[in-house]
Short mmCIF file of C-alpha atoms in Angstrom, two decimals:
data_model
loop_
_atom_site.label_atom_id
_atom_site.label_comp_id
_atom_site.label_asym_id
_atom_site.label_seq_id
_atom_site.Cartn_x
_atom_site.Cartn_y
_atom_site.Cartn_z
CA MET A 301 -40.82 55.34 133.74
CA HIS A 302 -40.55 56.70 137.27
CA ALA A 303 -37.63 57.02 139.61
CA ARG A 304 -39.85 58.24 142.42
CA THR A 305 -41.30 56.04 145.08
CA ARG A 306 -44.17 58.19 146.20
CA ILE A 307 -45.84 55.30 148.07
CA ALA A 308 -42.94 55.66 150.58
CA VAL A 309 -44.01 59.23 151.48
CA GLY A 310 -45.68 59.14 154.81
CA ALA A 311 -43.96 55.95 156.01
CA ALA A 312 -44.17 57.27 159.60
CA GLY A 313 -47.81 56.36 159.53
CA ALA A 314 -47.37 52.94 158.01
CA LEU A 315 -47.26 51.14 161.41
CA ALA A 316 -50.47 52.76 162.50
CA ALA A 317 -52.14 52.06 159.20
CA ALA A 318 -50.98 48.41 159.32
CA SER A 319 -52.52 48.12 162.86
CA PHE A 320 -55.74 49.51 161.44
CA LEU A 321 -55.68 46.88 158.65
CA ALA A 322 -55.25 44.13 161.20
CA GLY A 323 -58.14 45.53 163.26
CA CYS A 324 -60.31 45.34 160.21
CA GLY A 325 -59.55 41.65 159.63
CA GLY A 326 -56.72 42.25 157.08
CA ALA A 327 -56.25 44.02 153.78
CA GLY A 328 -58.47 41.55 151.91
CA SER A 329 -61.43 41.42 154.32
CA SER A 330 -64.87 42.60 153.32
CA GLY A 331 -67.55 44.13 155.45
CA THR A 332 -69.23 46.92 153.57
CA GLU A 333 -72.34 46.42 151.36
CA ALA A 334 -72.24 47.33 147.74
CA PRO A 335 -75.20 49.73 146.88
CA ARG A 336 -76.89 49.71 143.52
CA GLY A 337 -74.27 49.58 140.70
CA GLY A 338 -71.96 47.08 142.32
CA THR A 339 -72.26 43.34 142.70
CA ALA A 340 -74.22 41.64 145.46
CA ALA A 341 -73.76 43.13 148.88
CA GLY A 342 -70.24 42.58 150.17
CA ALA A 343 -69.22 40.67 146.98
CA GLY A 344 -67.14 43.43 145.57
CA CYS A 345 -66.66 44.33 141.94
CA ALA A 346 -64.93 41.89 139.60
CA PRO A 347 -62.46 43.27 137.07
CA VAL A 348 -63.73 44.48 133.68
CA ALA A 349 -61.36 44.48 130.74
CA GLY A 350 -61.05 47.56 128.55
CA SER A 351 -58.56 49.58 126.54
CA LYS A 352 -59.06 52.93 128.26
CA LEU A 353 -57.95 53.74 131.79
CA VAL A 354 -59.45 56.48 134.01
CA VAL A 355 -58.26 57.76 137.37
CA LEU A 356 -60.67 57.73 140.22
CA ASP A 357 -61.05 61.18 142.00
CA ASP A 358 -59.19 61.16 145.33
CA ASP A 359 -62.06 62.96 146.94
CA LYS A 360 -60.78 62.56 150.56
CA LYS A 361 -57.29 63.59 149.68
CA LEU A 362 -55.28 60.54 150.52
CA GLN A 363 -52.33 61.66 148.40
CA ASN A 364 -50.06 64.56 149.09
CA THR A 365 -49.53 67.29 146.56
CA ASP A 366 -46.77 66.21 144.15
CA ASN A 367 -47.08 69.23 141.80
CA VAL A 368 -44.27 69.94 139.37
CA ILE A 369 -41.93 72.61 140.69
CA ALA A 370 -38.46 73.94 139.64
CA ALA A 371 -35.66 73.37 142.13
CA VAL A 372 -32.94 76.00 141.75
CA ASN A 373 -29.52 76.61 143.18
CA ALA A 374 -30.04 79.73 145.30
CA LYS A 375 -26.82 81.38 144.12
CA ALA A 376 -27.93 80.95 140.46
CA ALA A 377 -31.42 82.18 141.01
CA ASN A 378 -32.49 85.58 139.68
CA PRO A 379 -35.82 87.09 138.58
CA ALA A 380 -35.38 86.29 134.85
CA LEU A 381 -34.40 82.64 135.55
CA LEU A 382 -37.33 82.13 137.97
CA ALA A 383 -39.71 83.79 135.54
CA ALA A 384 -38.68 81.39 132.76
CA VAL A 385 -39.18 78.25 134.90
CA ASP A 386 -42.44 79.67 136.26
CA LYS A 387 -43.66 80.18 132.69
CA VAL A 388 -43.15 76.46 132.14
CA ALA A 389 -45.10 75.73 135.32
CA ALA A 390 -47.95 77.98 134.43
CA THR A 391 -48.26 76.53 130.85
CA LEU A 392 -48.64 73.02 132.08
CA ASP A 393 -51.52 71.15 133.76
CA THR A 394 -51.85 67.42 134.41
CA SER A 395 -53.78 66.79 131.17
CA LYS A 396 -51.02 68.41 129.16
CA LEU A 397 -48.40 66.46 131.06
CA ILE A 398 -50.23 63.30 130.26
CA GLU A 399 -50.24 64.21 126.56
CA LEU A 400 -46.46 65.02 126.71
CA ASN A 401 -45.80 61.58 128.33
CA LYS A 402 -47.88 59.92 125.68
CA ALA A 403 -45.92 61.57 122.89
CA VAL A 404 -42.66 60.05 124.33
CA ASP A 405 -43.76 56.83 126.00
CA VAL A 406 -46.47 55.79 123.52
CA ASP A 407 -45.77 57.68 120.29
CA ARG A 408 -41.98 57.26 120.70
CA LYS A 409 -40.92 60.86 120.18
CA THR A 410 -37.73 62.05 121.85
CA PRO A 411 -38.20 64.23 124.93
CA LYS A 412 -36.54 67.05 123.04
CA VAL A 413 -38.93 66.83 120.06
CA ALA A 414 -42.00 66.50 122.32
CA ALA A 415 -40.93 69.58 124.35
CA GLU A 416 -40.22 71.70 121.31
CA GLN A 417 -43.53 70.86 119.65
CA PHE A 418 -45.34 71.64 122.96
CA ALA A 419 -43.45 74.97 123.38
CA SER A 420 -44.34 76.06 119.91
CA ALA A 421 -48.01 75.09 120.26
CA ASN A 422 -48.31 76.84 123.62
CA ASN A 423 -46.25 80.06 123.07
CA LEU A 424 -43.96 79.00 125.87
CA THR A 425 -41.30 81.62 125.12
CA ALA A 426 -43.64 84.60 124.63
CA GLY A 427 -42.90 87.63 126.90
CA LEU A 428 -39.91 86.18 128.74
CA ALA A 429 -37.51 88.88 129.91
CA GLN A 430 -33.78 88.70 129.19
CA GLY A 431 -31.64 87.61 132.16
CA PRO A 432 -27.88 88.22 132.75
CA GLY A 433 -27.05 85.34 130.39
CA GLY A 434 -24.24 82.83 130.81
CA LYS A 435 -24.15 79.07 130.92
CA LEU A 436 -26.68 76.93 132.75
CA THR A 437 -26.97 73.17 133.30
CA VAL A 438 -30.47 71.82 133.78
CA GLY A 439 -30.43 68.36 135.51
CA ALA A 440 -32.98 65.72 134.70
CA ALA A 441 -33.73 62.43 136.42
CA ASN A 442 -33.51 59.14 134.58
CA PHE A 443 -37.17 58.91 133.43
CA SER A 444 -38.82 60.38 130.39
CA GLU A 445 -41.27 62.80 132.01
CA ASN A 446 -38.43 64.53 133.91
CA GLN A 447 -36.40 64.68 130.75
CA ILE A 448 -39.31 66.35 128.95
CA LEU A 449 -39.58 68.92 131.80
CA GLY A 450 -35.82 69.56 131.55
CA GLU A 451 -36.14 70.26 127.83
CA LEU A 452 -39.03 72.66 128.47
CA TYR A 453 -36.82 74.54 130.96
CA ARG A 454 -34.10 74.61 128.40
CA ILE A 455 -36.36 76.15 125.79
CA ALA A 456 -37.67 78.78 128.25
CA LEU A 457 -34.28 79.66 129.69
CA THR A 458 -32.72 79.86 126.26
CA ALA A 459 -35.40 82.47 125.33
CA ALA A 460 -34.38 84.34 128.48
CA GLY A 461 -30.80 84.65 127.21
CA TYR A 462 -29.01 81.69 128.75
CA GLN A 463 -26.79 79.08 127.12
CA VAL A 464 -28.49 75.92 128.38
CA THR A 465 -27.44 72.29 128.53
CA VAL A 466 -29.71 69.53 129.75
CA GLN A 467 -27.79 66.77 131.54
CA GLN A 468 -29.33 63.44 132.67
CA ILE A 469 -28.05 62.78 136.22
CA GLY A 470 -29.95 59.73 137.43
CA ASN A 471 -31.89 59.68 140.66
CA ARG A 472 -32.46 62.27 143.39
CA GLU A 473 -29.68 61.01 145.60
CA LEU A 474 -27.26 61.83 142.79
CA TYR A 475 -28.69 65.10 141.42
CA GLU A 476 -29.73 66.82 144.68
CA PRO A 477 -26.18 67.16 146.01
CA ALA A 478 -25.00 68.39 142.55
CA LEU A 479 -27.74 71.03 142.75
CA GLU A 480 -26.64 72.12 146.20
CA LYS A 481 -23.00 72.45 145.00
CA GLY A 482 -24.03 74.39 141.93
CA GLU A 483 -22.71 71.79 139.50
CA ILE A 484 -26.22 72.00 138.00
CA GLN A 485 -28.43 74.97 138.47
CA VAL A 486 -32.02 73.79 137.77
CA VAL A 487 -33.93 70.50 138.14
CA PRO A 488 -37.55 69.69 137.60
CA GLU A 489 -38.93 68.39 140.93
CA TYR A 490 -42.20 67.26 142.61
CA ALA A 491 -43.23 69.28 145.65
CA ALA A 492 -44.23 66.64 148.18
CA THR A 493 -41.60 64.13 147.28
CA MET A 494 -38.82 66.73 147.35
CA ALA A 495 -40.16 68.24 150.59
CA GLU A 496 -39.84 64.83 152.41
CA PHE A 497 -36.46 64.05 150.85
CA LEU A 498 -35.08 67.36 152.16
CA ASN A 499 -36.92 67.05 155.39
CA LYS A 500 -35.17 63.82 156.18
CA LYS A 501 -31.84 65.31 155.12
CA VAL A 502 -32.20 68.46 157.21
CA ASN A 503 -33.91 66.73 160.11
CA PRO A 504 -32.49 63.24 160.33
CA GLY A 505 -34.59 60.80 162.24
CA THR A 506 -37.73 62.94 162.06
CA THR A 507 -41.11 61.23 161.86
CA THR A 508 -42.95 64.55 161.16
CA GLU A 509 -44.06 65.08 157.60
CA ILE A 510 -44.00 68.58 156.08
CA SER A 511 -45.94 67.64 152.94
CA SER A 512 -49.72 67.37 152.88
CA PRO A 513 -52.74 67.33 150.57
CA ASP A 514 -52.66 71.22 150.96
CA LEU A 515 -50.33 72.55 148.21
CA ASP A 516 -49.60 75.84 150.03
CA LYS A 517 -48.56 73.97 153.18
CA THR A 518 -46.37 71.53 151.17
CA VAL A 519 -44.61 74.34 149.23
CA SER A 520 -44.11 76.37 152.40
CA GLY A 521 -42.44 73.42 154.09
CA LEU A 522 -40.43 72.74 150.97
CA ARG A 523 -39.11 76.30 150.89
CA THR A 524 -38.17 76.18 154.53
CA VAL A 525 -36.03 73.09 154.24
CA GLY A 526 -34.70 74.13 150.87
CA GLU A 527 -33.33 77.41 152.31
CA LYS A 528 -31.23 75.38 154.80
CA VAL A 529 -29.35 73.63 152.02
CA GLY A 530 -29.02 76.48 149.53
CA LEU A 531 -31.99 75.73 147.31
CA THR A 532 -34.87 77.86 146.21
CA PHE A 533 -38.03 76.92 144.24
CA GLY A 534 -40.19 78.37 141.55
CA GLN A 535 -43.97 78.46 141.57
CA PRO A 536 -45.75 75.09 141.61
CA SER A 537 -47.45 74.01 138.46
CA PRO A 538 -51.05 72.84 138.31
CA ALA A 539 -49.56 69.71 136.72
CA GLN A 540 -49.27 66.80 139.17
CA ASP A 541 -47.48 63.45 139.02
CA GLN A 542 -48.51 61.50 142.05
CA ASN A 543 -49.99 58.22 143.17
CA ALA A 544 -53.45 57.60 141.74
CA PHE A 545 -55.85 54.67 141.46
CA ALA A 546 -57.18 53.78 138.02
CA VAL A 547 -59.84 51.46 136.62
CA THR A 548 -60.88 50.74 133.07
CA GLN A 549 -63.57 53.03 131.67
CA ALA A 550 -65.64 49.87 131.19
CA PHE A 551 -65.32 49.11 134.91
CA ALA A 552 -66.29 52.71 135.96
CA ASP A 553 -69.34 52.52 133.61
CA LYS A 554 -70.47 49.11 134.76
CA TYR A 555 -70.32 49.82 138.51
CA GLY A 556 -70.96 53.55 138.41
CA VAL A 557 -67.75 54.75 140.13
CA LYS A 558 -65.92 57.95 139.53
CA THR A 559 -64.38 58.53 143.02
CA ILE A 560 -62.48 56.42 145.50
CA SER A 561 -65.38 56.99 147.98
CA GLU A 562 -67.76 55.42 145.43
CA LEU A 563 -65.39 52.52 144.89
CA ALA A 564 -65.23 51.87 148.65
CA ALA A 565 -68.98 52.02 149.01
CA LYS A 566 -69.89 49.87 145.99
CA CYS A 567 -66.89 47.60 145.52
CA SER A 568 -65.50 46.48 148.88
CA GLY A 569 -65.63 42.75 148.83
CA SER A 570 -64.17 39.47 147.70
CA ALA A 571 -64.38 39.89 143.91
CA THR A 572 -62.43 43.21 143.91
CA VAL A 573 -58.70 42.82 142.98
CA LEU A 574 -56.32 45.64 143.85
CA ALA A 575 -53.01 45.74 141.88
CA GLY A 576 -49.90 47.48 142.88
CA PRO A 577 -46.19 47.05 143.98
CA PRO A 578 -45.29 44.48 146.63
CA GLU A 579 -45.04 47.11 149.42
CA CYS A 580 -48.51 48.51 148.66
CA PRO A 581 -50.44 46.70 151.46
CA GLN A 582 -48.25 48.28 154.14
CA ARG A 583 -47.95 51.73 152.66
CA PRO A 584 -50.16 54.66 153.89
CA LYS A 585 -50.39 56.10 150.32
CA CYS A 586 -51.39 52.76 148.91
CA GLN A 587 -53.64 49.89 150.26
CA ALA A 588 -53.19 50.76 153.94
CA GLY A 589 -54.31 54.29 153.17
CA LEU A 590 -57.26 53.10 151.16
CA VAL A 591 -58.43 51.18 154.17
CA GLN A 592 -57.70 53.93 156.72
CA VAL A 593 -59.05 56.91 154.77
CA TYR A 594 -61.77 55.33 152.63
CA ASN A 595 -62.55 51.98 154.41
CA PHE A 596 -62.00 50.36 151.06
CA LYS A 597 -61.36 46.57 151.45
CA ALA A 598 -60.26 44.68 148.34
CA GLY A 599 -60.87 40.88 148.33
CA LYS A 600 -57.48 40.25 146.84
CA PHE A 601 -54.17 42.06 146.34
CA SER A 602 -52.13 41.39 143.18
CA SER A 603 -48.37 42.10 143.68
CA LEU A 604 -47.14 43.62 140.45
CA ASP A 605 -45.28 46.86 139.87
CA ALA A 606 -45.40 50.54 140.83
CA GLY A 607 -47.63 52.09 138.22
CA GLY A 608 -45.81 50.23 135.46
CA PRO A 609 -46.80 47.98 132.54
CA GLN A 610 -47.68 44.97 134.72
CA THR A 611 -50.36 46.84 136.64
CA LYS A 612 -51.76 48.61 133.55
CA SER A 613 -51.93 45.35 131.71
CA ALA A 614 -53.70 43.72 134.65
CA LEU A 615 -56.38 46.40 134.43
CA THR A 616 -56.89 46.41 130.69
CA THR A 617 -56.94 42.62 130.39
CA GLY A 618 -59.42 42.18 133.24
CA ALA A 619 -57.00 40.70 135.80
CA ALA A 620 -57.39 43.58 138.26
CA SER A 621 -60.38 45.80 139.31
CA VAL A 622 -58.26 48.85 140.39
CA GLY A 623 -54.55 49.56 140.29
CA LEU A 624 -51.91 52.05 141.48
CA VAL A 625 -50.79 54.30 138.62
CA PHE A 626 -49.09 57.71 138.35
CA SER A 627 -51.55 60.51 137.58
CA SER A 628 -49.62 61.88 134.60
CA ASP A 629 -49.06 58.54 132.88
CA GLY A 630 -49.33 58.72 129.15
CA ALA A 631 -51.63 55.65 129.20
CA LEU A 632 -54.29 57.98 130.67
CA ALA A 633 -54.48 60.12 127.52
CA ALA A 634 -57.92 60.82 126.14
CA GLY A 635 -59.00 59.02 123.01
#
């Protein structure tokens, strides 16, 4: 589903985090007792199968702020265009984005149909001012969520008087240069990931991150580097699509965990299985970060995929205790 590798964000800290892991006896070492609600002290929390997945609250802000935000070619930007994409941003939140993803990835609607139904139900086009008109091309990355967002931009921009085409243009390495050149004018983006992509482009060789868990700081850094390559940005949406750690509802109920801090306190130990992509143990937004920020030490790491069907299946079938997912995944829908 996803073309983004958010676990790579913050790679500058990976070496330090890996050293921290080694100092703690490795990613699978134990050493914290499990208070009431977990298993025996230091034994961890064995997986619990269940059909419903829930995201644990990232209460110490391990992840950076990957809020949905419109990237716009600066020469094409005008108040009416920005107002239209900002209306999309304001209408969404993470729960609504989850439901949109469910509509496409689970219920098998097309991105166009899902977007049109959402726009109608949420009065997306109400009150939009007319712009100067003309043709606009909205680019979309090659995964369903971004295509849904592209269709929402199309609907809002059409209501603002533009003739809009949505064009799927693959990954960021392909569509970002096209956006700079004005071959496309608007792309749905993610604040922290885009900030670091442009940061490395504008400041080659830098090891200093400009994204952070603080949304205002992330967007400020994003606007600064964007200006240097001829891009501007709309307002960030409350909707986020970023790394998250999920358990089954049955696991959360059995062990009494709602936050990653509670998971670390109750479930560090040998029985706990963490699932994620092969690079997760070394990445500061994955297992290395869980150790460094939360002192969470899983007993075993299961190398699967990045928030994909393998990890989600491992959770629901009881093969993994906790797994890396994306926070807007349709599998997280209520019900």
